[in-house]
């Protein structure tokens, strides 16, 4: 399922000419777009739920989830092209590892995106904005071909799992209008015993249409609001010493698993 908000041109670019397998439904929840996103999504084969107002990414995902009929659900951004040939691979990882799963995302030119992430310490989030490549294999994680890599969380461009697992999770927390909802759902899943895995054998193209790569007041206001909510919920991630804190968090998790 996909949440849209003025994504007409993006849908045409990433969802056109797809051959839909039998048994796969595409639900689009539109957050009161002012462009023709609804008409475009319908023309491309989606079942569209048009909301009367923009209720945010998490809340709109939950609306779509309530209308999903399959045993497996994938939340997919409008700037992603689905590789239907890899669905069986993802499903096997979901079932075998009892996990939330994402394909390894790529740029349009085939280079890998670091859609896997380590623990979202505030210090790492800041460094990631200033010098992203300095955190490769520390915070920014990639999954090689044939590798199923467990991560702390993955970006919300694609999040897949069983409908049963998502139902237990909520699934999305509507308190996050936009941003940080992906880290939150993966961390909550971890507490419930579900891993988060990036599957390197499945590769989907992602256009990365993030609004806070330049200065625009409203997107940054929303990101900062979500940041405040997130770190008030996970205060240990405010640590100025991520390595030591990560070790303590892992030790705590291991101790709990032994109880």
mmCIF file of C-alpha atoms in Angstrom, residues 59-213:
data_model
loop_
_atom_site.group_PDB
_atom_site.id
_atom_site.type_symbol
_atom_site.label_atom_id
_atom_site.label_comp_id
_atom_site.label_asym_id
_atom_site.label_seq_id
_atom_site.Cartn_x
_atom_site.Cartn_y
_atom_site.Cartn_z
ATOM 1 C CA UNK A 59 -2.262 7.623 10.226
ATOM 2 C CA UNK A 60 -2.835 7.228 6.465
ATOM 3 C CA UNK A 61 -0.869 3.959 6.464
ATOM 4 C CA UNK A 62 -3.164 2.708 9.214
ATOM 5 C CA UNK A 63 -6.230 3.560 7.107
ATOM 6 C CA UNK A 64 -4.832 1.532 4.232
ATOM 7 C CA UNK A 65 -3.887 -1.316 6.545
ATOM 8 C CA UNK A 66 -7.462 -1.578 7.796
ATOM 9 C CA UNK A 67 -8.577 -2.178 4.192
ATOM 10 C CA UNK A 68 -5.871 -4.732 3.306
ATOM 11 C CA UNK A 69 -7.046 -8.306 2.805
ATOM 12 C CA UNK A 70 -3.789 -10.207 2.328
ATOM 13 C CA UNK A 71 -1.749 -12.182 4.860
ATOM 14 C CA UNK A 72 1.321 -10.115 3.968
ATOM 15 C CA UNK A 73 1.492 -6.326 3.768
ATOM 16 C CA UNK A 74 4.118 -3.996 2.315
ATOM 17 C CA UNK A 75 4.041 -0.257 2.933
ATOM 18 C CA UNK A 76 5.704 1.239 -0.146
ATOM 19 C CA UNK A 77 6.434 4.902 -0.858
ATOM 20 C CA UNK A 78 5.294 6.492 -4.135
ATOM 21 C CA UNK A 79 8.921 6.965 -5.274
ATOM 22 C CA UNK A 80 9.643 3.219 -5.241
ATOM 23 C CA UNK A 81 9.392 0.716 -8.098
ATOM 24 C CA UNK A 82 8.280 -2.722 -6.901
ATOM 25 C CA UNK A 83 10.121 -5.803 -8.166
ATOM 26 C CA UNK A 84 7.328 -8.350 -8.031
ATOM 27 C CA UNK A 85 9.772 -11.147 -8.859
ATOM 28 C CA UNK A 86 11.336 -10.783 -5.414
ATOM 29 C CA UNK A 87 8.127 -11.043 -3.369
ATOM 30 C CA UNK A 88 8.647 -14.755 -2.664
ATOM 31 C CA UNK A 89 12.182 -14.008 -1.429
ATOM 32 C CA UNK A 90 10.894 -11.372 0.978
ATOM 33 C CA UNK A 91 8.066 -13.597 2.156
ATOM 34 C CA UNK A 92 10.489 -16.419 2.972
ATOM 35 C CA UNK A 93 12.663 -14.089 5.071
ATOM 36 C CA UNK A 94 9.598 -12.704 6.851
ATOM 37 C CA UNK A 95 8.442 -16.202 7.798
ATOM 38 C CA UNK A 96 11.831 -17.730 8.585
ATOM 39 C CA UNK A 97 13.126 -14.848 10.728
ATOM 40 C CA UNK A 98 9.799 -13.669 12.181
ATOM 41 C CA UNK A 99 10.791 -10.246 10.930
ATOM 42 C CA UNK A 100 9.888 -6.975 9.370
ATOM 43 C CA UNK A 101 11.705 -6.925 6.054
ATOM 44 C CA UNK A 102 12.853 -4.417 3.451
ATOM 45 C CA UNK A 103 14.526 -5.049 0.106
ATOM 46 C CA UNK A 104 17.942 -3.524 -0.434
ATOM 47 C CA UNK A 105 17.063 -0.220 -2.087
ATOM 48 C CA UNK A 106 18.989 1.198 -5.025
ATOM 49 C CA UNK A 107 19.237 4.524 -6.775
ATOM 50 C CA UNK A 108 17.991 4.902 -10.334
ATOM 51 C CA UNK A 109 21.506 4.085 -11.598
ATOM 52 C CA UNK A 110 21.662 0.816 -9.662
ATOM 53 C CA UNK A 111 24.005 1.979 -6.885
ATOM 54 C CA UNK A 112 23.009 0.921 -3.398
ATOM 55 C CA UNK A 113 21.223 3.125 -0.892
ATOM 56 C CA UNK A 114 21.936 2.665 2.794
ATOM 57 C CA UNK A 115 18.344 1.949 3.759
ATOM 58 C CA UNK A 116 19.515 -0.154 6.720
ATOM 59 C CA UNK A 117 20.387 1.730 9.880
ATOM 60 C CA UNK A 118 22.118 1.195 13.192
ATOM 61 C CA UNK A 119 20.622 2.517 16.410
ATOM 62 C CA UNK A 120 19.318 6.068 15.795
ATOM 63 C CA UNK A 121 21.473 7.959 18.279
ATOM 64 C CA UNK A 122 20.937 11.692 17.951
ATOM 65 C CA UNK A 123 24.668 12.180 17.415
ATOM 66 C CA UNK A 124 24.584 9.777 14.467
ATOM 67 C CA UNK A 125 21.531 11.522 13.010
ATOM 68 C CA UNK A 126 23.379 14.855 13.112
ATOM 69 C CA UNK A 127 26.590 13.399 11.647
ATOM 70 C CA UNK A 128 24.546 11.722 8.919
ATOM 71 C CA UNK A 129 23.286 15.111 7.738
ATOM 72 C CA UNK A 130 26.794 16.611 7.772
ATOM 73 C CA UNK A 131 28.910 13.777 6.345
ATOM 74 C CA UNK A 132 26.842 10.664 5.524
ATOM 75 C CA UNK A 133 29.603 8.434 4.160
ATOM 76 C CA UNK A 134 31.578 8.743 7.418
ATOM 77 C CA UNK A 135 28.958 6.491 9.036
ATOM 78 C CA UNK A 136 28.991 3.700 6.437
ATOM 79 C CA UNK A 137 28.870 0.304 8.172
ATOM 80 C CA UNK A 138 28.363 2.047 11.510
ATOM 81 C CA UNK A 139 25.005 3.751 11.104
ATOM 82 C CA UNK A 140 24.413 3.530 7.346
ATOM 83 C CA UNK A 141 24.092 -0.175 6.508
ATOM 84 C CA UNK A 142 23.941 -2.019 3.194
ATOM 85 C CA UNK A 143 22.993 -5.629 2.459
ATOM 86 C CA UNK A 144 25.014 -7.502 -0.152
ATOM 87 C CA UNK A 145 23.499 -9.807 -2.746
ATOM 88 C CA UNK A 146 22.476 -13.018 -1.003
ATOM 89 C CA UNK A 147 22.773 -11.459 2.459
ATOM 90 C CA UNK A 148 19.926 -11.046 4.936
ATOM 91 C CA UNK A 149 21.238 -8.372 7.259
ATOM 92 C CA UNK A 150 19.653 -7.641 10.600
ATOM 93 C CA UNK A 151 19.590 -3.913 11.353
ATOM 94 C CA UNK A 152 18.216 -1.767 14.158
ATOM 95 C CA UNK A 153 15.763 -0.172 11.729
ATOM 96 C CA UNK A 154 15.343 0.643 8.074
ATOM 97 C CA UNK A 155 13.952 3.688 6.334
ATOM 98 C CA UNK A 156 10.220 3.642 5.730
ATOM 99 C CA UNK A 157 10.329 3.641 1.934
ATOM 100 C CA UNK A 158 9.498 -0.087 2.050
ATOM 101 C CA UNK A 159 8.410 -1.939 5.194
ATOM 102 C CA UNK A 160 6.977 -5.437 4.764
ATOM 103 C CA UNK A 161 5.722 -8.127 7.116
ATOM 104 C CA UNK A 162 2.757 -10.273 8.005
ATOM 105 C CA UNK A 163 -0.577 -8.655 8.609
ATOM 106 C CA UNK A 164 -0.647 -10.383 11.996
ATOM 107 C CA UNK A 165 2.631 -8.769 13.075
ATOM 108 C CA UNK A 166 1.570 -5.315 11.944
ATOM 109 C CA UNK A 167 -1.766 -5.715 13.718
ATOM 110 C CA UNK A 168 0.068 -6.389 16.991
ATOM 111 C CA UNK A 169 2.205 -3.276 16.422
ATOM 112 C CA UNK A 170 -0.726 -0.960 15.840
ATOM 113 C CA UNK A 171 0.745 -0.755 13.180
ATOM 114 C CA UNK A 172 2.033 2.824 12.801
ATOM 115 C CA UNK A 173 2.016 5.430 15.547
ATOM 116 C CA UNK A 174 -0.092 8.363 14.276
ATOM 117 C CA UNK A 175 1.689 10.652 16.755
ATOM 118 C CA UNK A 176 4.434 10.904 14.108
ATOM 119 C CA UNK A 177 2.886 13.008 11.343
ATOM 120 C CA UNK A 178 6.007 12.504 9.233
ATOM 121 C CA UNK A 179 9.590 11.371 9.992
ATOM 122 C CA UNK A 180 10.874 9.004 12.708
ATOM 123 C CA UNK A 181 7.849 6.720 12.372
ATOM 124 C CA UNK A 182 10.024 4.133 10.599
ATOM 125 C CA UNK A 183 12.623 3.975 13.376
ATOM 126 C CA UNK A 184 9.822 3.804 15.935
ATOM 127 C CA UNK A 185 7.988 0.875 14.326
ATOM 128 C CA UNK A 186 11.207 -1.158 13.995
ATOM 129 C CA UNK A 187 12.243 -0.491 17.597
ATOM 130 C CA UNK A 188 8.783 -1.419 18.838
ATOM 131 C CA UNK A 189 8.905 -4.591 16.743
ATOM 132 C CA UNK A 190 12.258 -5.466 18.316
ATOM 133 C CA UNK A 191 10.731 -5.219 21.803
ATOM 134 C CA UNK A 192 8.052 -7.675 20.672
ATOM 135 C CA UNK A 193 10.618 -10.175 19.391
ATOM 136 C CA UNK A 194 10.602 -9.296 15.687
ATOM 137 C CA UNK A 195 13.840 -8.604 13.842
ATOM 138 C CA UNK A 196 14.271 -5.943 11.149
ATOM 139 C CA UNK A 197 16.093 -7.344 8.130
ATOM 140 C CA UNK A 198 17.306 -5.844 4.861
ATOM 141 C CA UNK A 199 17.244 -8.532 2.183
ATOM 142 C CA UNK A 200 20.136 -8.146 -0.271
ATOM 143 C CA UNK A 201 18.699 -10.605 -2.788
ATOM 144 C CA UNK A 202 15.711 -8.313 -3.368
ATOM 145 C CA UNK A 203 16.531 -4.925 -4.898
ATOM 146 C CA UNK A 204 13.975 -2.207 -5.531
ATOM 147 C CA UNK A 205 14.585 1.239 -7.006
ATOM 148 C CA UNK A 206 13.945 4.200 -4.694
ATOM 149 C CA UNK A 207 13.903 7.812 -5.849
ATOM 150 C CA UNK A 208 14.371 9.308 -2.361
ATOM 151 C CA UNK A 209 11.952 12.259 -2.486
ATOM 152 C CA UNK A 210 12.834 13.609 0.979
ATOM 153 C CA UNK A 211 11.735 17.199 1.577
ATOM 154 C CA UNK A 212 14.347 18.158 4.171
ATOM 155 C CA UNK A 213 17.376 17.920 1.900
#
